[in-house]
CSV table of C-alpha atoms in Angstrom, one decimal:
chain,number,residue,atom,x,y,z
C,1,UNK,CA,-78.4,-142.9,-194.3
C,2,UNK,CA,-78.5,-139.1,-192.9
C,3,UNK,CA,-81.3,-139.6,-190.5
C,4,UNK,CA,-83.8,-135.9,-189.1
C,5,UNK,CA,-85.3,-137.9,-185.9
C,6,UNK,CA,-88.0,-135.0,-184.7
C,7,UNK,CA,-90.0,-134.8,-181.6
C,8,UNK,CA,-90.5,-136.7,-178.6
C,9,UNK,CA,-87.3,-138.0,-176.1
C,10,UNK,CA,-88.1,-139.0,-172.6
C,11,UNK,CA,-85.9,-140.0,-169.6
C,12,UNK,CA,-87.2,-143.4,-168.3
C,13,UNK,CA,-85.9,-142.9,-164.3
C,14,UNK,CA,-85.9,-146.0,-162.7
C,15,UNK,CA,-86.9,-145.1,-158.9
C,16,UNK,CA,-85.2,-148.2,-157.3
C,17,UNK,CA,-82.5,-148.6,-158.8
C,18,UNK,CA,-79.2,-147.2,-157.4
C,19,UNK,CA,-81.2,-144.7,-155.1
C,20,UNK,CA,-82.8,-143.6,-158.8
C,21,UNK,CA,-81.2,-144.0,-162.2
C,22,UNK,CA,-82.0,-141.4,-165.3
C,23,UNK,CA,-81.9,-143.5,-168.8
C,24,UNK,CA,-82.5,-141.1,-171.4
C,25,UNK,CA,-84.3,-142.3,-174.8
C,26,UNK,CA,-87.4,-141.9,-176.6
C,27,UNK,CA,-88.5,-143.3,-179.8
C,28,UNK,CA,-86.7,-140.8,-182.3
C,29,UNK,CA,-83.8,-140.1,-180.0
C,30,UNK,CA,-83.6,-144.3,-180.2
C,31,UNK,CA,-83.4,-144.1,-183.8
C,32,UNK,CA,-81.1,-141.4,-184.0
C,33,UNK,CA,-78.4,-143.1,-182.3
C,34,UNK,CA,-79.3,-146.2,-183.4
C,35,UNK,CA,-78.3,-144.8,-186.9
C,36,UNK,CA,-74.7,-143.9,-186.2
C,37,UNK,CA,-74.1,-147.5,-184.6
C,38,UNK,CA,-75.1,-148.7,-188.2
C,39,UNK,CA,-72.4,-146.1,-189.4
C,40,UNK,CA,-74.8,-143.2,-190.9
C,41,UNK,CA,-75.3,-140.2,-190.0
C,42,UNK,CA,-78.1,-138.6,-187.5
C,43,UNK,CA,-79.6,-135.6,-186.3
C,44,UNK,CA,-82.0,-135.1,-183.2
C,45,UNK,CA,-84.3,-132.0,-183.4
C,46,UNK,CA,-86.5,-131.9,-180.3
C,47,UNK,CA,-87.0,-129.8,-176.8
C,48,UNK,CA,-85.7,-130.8,-173.6
C,49,UNK,CA,-86.1,-128.5,-170.2
C,50,UNK,CA,-83.5,-126.6,-168.4
C,51,UNK,CA,-83.2,-129.0,-165.8
C,52,UNK,CA,-81.1,-131.7,-165.1
C,53,UNK,CA,-82.5,-134.5,-167.0
C,54,UNK,CA,-82.3,-132.1,-170.0
C,55,UNK,CA,-78.7,-131.9,-169.7
C,56,UNK,CA,-78.4,-136.1,-169.3
C,57,UNK,CA,-80.0,-136.1,-172.7
C,58,UNK,CA,-78.4,-133.7,-174.6
C,59,UNK,CA,-75.0,-135.2,-173.7
C,60,UNK,CA,-76.1,-138.7,-173.9
C,61,UNK,CA,-77.3,-138.1,-177.5
C,62,UNK,CA,-74.0,-136.1,-178.1
C,63,UNK,CA,-71.6,-138.3,-177.1
C,64,UNK,CA,-73.2,-141.1,-179.4
C,65,UNK,CA,-72.7,-138.8,-182.0
C,66,UNK,CA,-75.9,-137.6,-182.7
C,67,UNK,CA,-76.0,-133.9,-184.4
C,68,UNK,CA,-77.9,-131.7,-181.8
C,69,UNK,CA,-77.2,-128.6,-183.0
C,70,UNK,CA,-80.7,-128.4,-183.2
C,71,UNK,CA,-82.1,-129.9,-180.0
C,72,UNK,CA,-83.6,-126.7,-177.9
C,73,UNK,CA,-83.3,-126.4,-174.2
C,74,UNK,CA,-86.7,-124.6,-172.8
C,75,UNK,CA,-87.9,-123.5,-169.7
C,76,UNK,CA,-89.7,-126.6,-167.7
C,77,UNK,CA,-88.8,-130.0,-167.1
C,78,UNK,CA,-87.5,-133.0,-169.5
C,79,UNK,CA,-90.4,-135.2,-170.2
C,80,UNK,CA,-90.1,-138.0,-167.8
C,81,UNK,CA,-91.4,-142.0,-167.5
C,82,UNK,CA,-91.3,-143.0,-163.9
C,83,UNK,CA,-90.0,-146.6,-163.9
C,84,UNK,CA,-90.3,-149.5,-161.3
C,85,UNK,CA,-88.2,-152.7,-161.4
C,86,UNK,CA,-90.2,-155.5,-159.9
C,87,UNK,CA,-89.1,-159.2,-160.1
C,88,UNK,CA,-87.0,-158.0,-163.2
C,89,UNK,CA,-90.0,-156.9,-165.2
C,90,UNK,CA,-90.6,-152.9,-165.8
C,91,UNK,CA,-93.8,-151.6,-164.2
C,92,UNK,CA,-94.3,-148.1,-165.8
C,93,UNK,CA,-95.5,-144.8,-163.5
C,94,UNK,CA,-96.5,-141.5,-164.5
C,95,UNK,CA,-95.8,-139.7,-167.3
C,96,UNK,CA,-94.7,-136.2,-167.5
C,97,UNK,CA,-94.4,-135.0,-170.8
C,98,UNK,CA,-92.9,-131.7,-169.7
C,99,UNK,CA,-92.0,-129.1,-172.2
C,100,UNK,CA,-92.8,-131.2,-175.1
C,101,UNK,CA,-96.1,-130.4,-174.5
C,102,UNK,CA,-96.2,-126.9,-176.5
C,103,UNK,CA,-93.1,-128.5,-178.9
C,104,UNK,CA,-93.4,-126.5,-182.5
C,105,UNK,CA,-90.6,-126.3,-185.0
C,106,UNK,CA,-89.3,-123.1,-186.5
C,107,UNK,CA,-89.1,-122.3,-190.4
C,108,UNK,CA,-84.8,-123.2,-189.3
C,109,UNK,CA,-85.8,-126.2,-188.1
C,110,UNK,CA,-88.0,-127.7,-191.0
C,111,UNK,CA,-84.9,-126.2,-193.6
C,112,UNK,CA,-82.3,-128.3,-191.1
C,113,UNK,CA,-84.6,-131.3,-191.4
C,114,UNK,CA,-85.2,-131.0,-194.9
C,115,UNK,CA,-81.1,-131.4,-195.6
C,116,UNK,CA,-81.3,-135.1,-194.9
C,117,UNK,CA,-82.4,-137.9,-196.8
C,118,UNK,CA,-85.0,-139.0,-194.7
C,119,UNK,CA,-87.3,-137.7,-191.6
C,120,UNK,CA,-88.8,-139.8,-188.8
C,121,UNK,CA,-91.4,-139.3,-185.8
C,122,UNK,CA,-93.4,-141.0,-183.7
C,123,UNK,CA,-96.7,-141.3,-181.7
C,124,UNK,CA,-95.7,-139.1,-179.0
C,125,UNK,CA,-93.5,-136.4,-181.0
C,126,UNK,CA,-96.5,-133.6,-181.2
C,127,UNK,CA,-95.0,-132.8,-185.0
C,128,UNK,CA,-97.1,-134.8,-186.8
C,129,UNK,CA,-98.8,-131.7,-188.2
C,130,UNK,CA,-95.5,-130.7,-190.1
C,131,UNK,CA,-95.5,-133.9,-192.2
C,132,UNK,CA,-97.7,-132.3,-195.1
C,133,UNK,CA,-95.1,-129.7,-195.3
C,134,UNK,CA,-92.2,-131.8,-195.2
C,135,UNK,CA,-93.0,-134.3,-197.4
C,136,UNK,CA,-94.6,-131.6,-199.7
C,137,UNK,CA,-90.8,-130.5,-199.2
C,138,UNK,CA,-89.7,-133.8,-201.1
C,139,UNK,CA,-87.8,-135.4,-198.0
C,140,UNK,CA,-89.0,-139.2,-197.2
C,141,UNK,CA,-90.7,-139.7,-194.5
C,142,UNK,CA,-91.3,-142.0,-191.5
C,143,UNK,CA,-93.7,-142.5,-188.9
C,144,UNK,CA,-93.6,-145.0,-186.0
C,145,UNK,CA,-97.6,-145.6,-184.7
C,146,UNK,CA,-96.4,-147.5,-181.9
C,147,UNK,CA,-99.6,-149.7,-181.1
C,148,UNK,CA,-102.1,-147.5,-182.1
C,149,UNK,CA,-102.3,-146.5,-185.7
C,150,UNK,CA,-105.8,-145.2,-185.3
C,151,UNK,CA,-104.9,-142.2,-182.8
C,152,UNK,CA,-105.1,-138.7,-184.0
C,153,UNK,CA,-101.7,-137.8,-184.5
C,154,UNK,CA,-101.3,-141.0,-186.6
C,155,UNK,CA,-104.5,-140.3,-189.0
C,156,UNK,CA,-102.9,-136.9,-189.3
C,157,UNK,CA,-99.3,-137.9,-190.9
C,158,UNK,CA,-100.0,-141.5,-192.0
C,159,UNK,CA,-101.4,-139.7,-195.9
C,160,UNK,CA,-98.0,-138.2,-196.0
C,161,UNK,CA,-95.6,-140.6,-194.5
C,162,UNK,CA,-93.3,-143.2,-197.2
C,163,UNK,CA,-93.3,-145.7,-194.3
C,164,UNK,CA,-95.6,-146.2,-191.6
C,165,UNK,CA,-94.7,-148.7,-188.8
C,166,UNK,CA,-96.8,-149.8,-186.0
C,167,UNK,CA,-96.3,-153.1,-183.5
C,168,UNK,CA,-99.2,-155.8,-183.1
C,169,UNK,CA,-98.2,-159.3,-182.1
C,170,UNK,CA,-101.9,-160.5,-181.0
C,171,UNK,CA,-104.0,-160.1,-184.1
C,172,UNK,CA,-104.6,-163.3,-186.0
C,173,UNK,CA,-102.5,-162.8,-189.6
C,174,UNK,CA,-106.2,-162.9,-191.3
C,175,UNK,CA,-106.7,-159.6,-189.1
C,176,UNK,CA,-103.4,-158.0,-189.1
C,177,UNK,CA,-103.5,-157.7,-192.7
C,178,UNK,CA,-106.7,-156.0,-192.9
C,179,UNK,CA,-105.4,-153.5,-190.6
C,180,UNK,CA,-102.1,-153.2,-192.9
C,181,UNK,CA,-104.2,-152.7,-196.0
C,182,UNK,CA,-106.7,-150.0,-194.4
C,183,UNK,CA,-103.4,-148.1,-193.5
C,184,UNK,CA,-102.2,-148.7,-196.9
C,185,UNK,CA,-105.3,-147.4,-198.3
C,186,UNK,CA,-104.1,-143.9,-196.1
C,187,UNK,CA,-101.4,-142.7,-198.7
C,188,UNK,CA,-97.6,-144.4,-197.8
C,189,UNK,CA,-95.5,-146.4,-199.8
C,190,UNK,CA,-95.2,-149.2,-197.5
C,191,UNK,CA,-96.8,-150.6,-194.5
C,192,UNK,CA,-94.4,-152.4,-192.1
C,193,UNK,CA,-96.1,-154.4,-189.1
C,194,UNK,CA,-93.7,-155.8,-185.9
C,195,UNK,CA,-94.7,-158.5,-184.3
C,196,UNK,CA,-92.1,-159.1,-181.6
C,197,UNK,CA,-90.9,-162.6,-181.4
C,198,UNK,CA,-93.4,-163.5,-184.5
C,199,UNK,CA,-91.0,-161.5,-186.9
C,200,UNK,CA,-92.4,-158.7,-189.2
C,201,UNK,CA,-94.5,-158.2,-192.6
C,202,UNK,CA,-94.4,-155.8,-194.7
C,203,UNK,CA,-97.1,-154.7,-197.4
C,204,UNK,CA,-96.6,-153.0,-200.4
C,205,UNK,CA,-99.9,-152.5,-201.9
C,206,UNK,CA,-99.7,-155.5,-204.0
C,207,UNK,CA,-97.8,-158.6,-202.1
C,208,UNK,CA,-96.5,-159.3,-198.6
C,209,UNK,CA,-93.4,-159.8,-197.3
C,210,UNK,CA,-92.7,-161.7,-194.2
C,211,UNK,CA,-89.6,-161.9,-191.8
C,212,UNK,CA,-88.4,-164.1,-188.9
C,213,UNK,CA,-86.6,-162.5,-186.0
C,214,UNK,CA,-82.5,-163.0,-185.9
C,215,UNK,CA,-81.9,-165.5,-183.1
C,216,UNK,CA,-80.2,-164.3,-180.2
C,217,UNK,CA,-79.2,-166.7,-177.6
C,218,UNK,CA,-78.5,-164.5,-174.4
C,219,UNK,CA,-81.8,-162.3,-174.4
C,220,UNK,CA,-80.8,-159.4,-171.8
C,221,UNK,CA,-83.9,-156.7,-172.4
C,222,UNK,CA,-86.1,-156.1,-174.9
C,223,UNK,CA,-86.3,-152.2,-174.5
C,224,UNK,CA,-85.5,-150.2,-178.2
C,225,UNK,CA,-85.5,-153.6,-180.0
C,226,UNK,CA,-88.7,-151.8,-182.0
C,227,UNK,CA,-87.2,-148.5,-182.5
C,228,UNK,CA,-84.1,-150.6,-183.4
C,229,UNK,CA,-85.9,-152.2,-186.4
C,230,UNK,CA,-87.2,-149.5,-188.1
C,231,UNK,CA,-83.5,-147.6,-188.3
C,232,UNK,CA,-82.1,-150.7,-189.6
C,233,UNK,CA,-85.1,-150.9,-192.0
C,234,UNK,CA,-84.7,-147.2,-193.1
C,235,UNK,CA,-81.0,-147.5,-193.7
C,236,UNK,CA,-81.2,-150.1,-195.4
C,237,UNK,CA,-84.0,-148.9,-197.8
C,238,UNK,CA,-82.5,-145.8,-198.1
C,239,UNK,CA,-79.5,-147.1,-199.7
C,240,UNK,CA,-81.8,-149.4,-202.4
C,241,UNK,CA,-81.3,-152.2,-200.8
C,242,UNK,CA,-85.0,-154.6,-201.6
C,243,UNK,CA,-87.7,-154.9,-198.9
C,244,UNK,CA,-87.0,-158.5,-197.8
C,245,UNK,CA,-83.2,-157.2,-197.2
C,246,UNK,CA,-84.5,-154.4,-195.1
C,247,UNK,CA,-86.4,-156.7,-193.1
C,248,UNK,CA,-83.6,-158.3,-192.3
C,249,UNK,CA,-81.4,-155.2,-191.4
C,250,UNK,CA,-84.5,-154.6,-189.3
C,251,UNK,CA,-84.2,-157.6,-187.5
C,252,UNK,CA,-80.5,-158.0,-187.4
C,253,UNK,CA,-80.0,-154.7,-185.5
C,254,UNK,CA,-82.9,-155.3,-183.2
C,255,UNK,CA,-80.9,-158.7,-182.0
C,256,UNK,CA,-78.0,-156.6,-181.7
C,257,UNK,CA,-79.7,-154.5,-179.2
C,258,UNK,CA,-81.8,-156.9,-177.0
C,259,UNK,CA,-78.2,-158.8,-175.7
C,260,UNK,CA,-78.0,-155.0,-173.0
C,261,UNK,CA,-79.9,-153.7,-170.7
C,262,UNK,CA,-81.2,-150.6,-171.7
C,263,UNK,CA,-82.5,-149.0,-175.3
C,264,UNK,CA,-78.4,-147.7,-175.6
């Protein structure tokens, strides 16, 4: 698989770790890195600031083997989330989206994206308005709605997304299936609900496919688990694997990530 990951990136800045430590990430960035880990190819298309965090982001992504030829340095700040570790738990503070706030794709970016097998973005990527054009050009599209599939960005992207992912580990199965059917009615081919320790469910318009987690006896950190699942699922489905096999590939990849601290 050759994945184009577009839009959001973010530095998680841990204020009380070693006097301040920056971890680069963000959904699309994570998915690009995990795709390379799985043996595929990926590119990240998005903006960083011309500050210290921007260079940290660029170097980290490039060192993981992701194509950064369309990562842009822009005047301003890289997106940052302030994080504290309190009793081993993350507490998220202020978020500054920096140069991501007014990000736009160029025609050159769009042509480059369309040279890939599939494009992925998430709720915070600022590029959902390009999904109609990208879908129309024939590239497969995927969108991660996080926990908010009814947000405006999701409403714009979902009708032009082949694969839609969202997270919901709270609703009953009955309510979850109603939610999945409503999302499916907007246009995607497959709707995948990620349910944390409860596994995942995929709806194809006719049948529901269910998959549990792949057991891990030493969970260190769940950061990036959902992004890992998405990368694993897409890598398999693009290669022609069945829905169930793709769900299992997603679960396997998620388990690999939770064995260590941080997304990657």
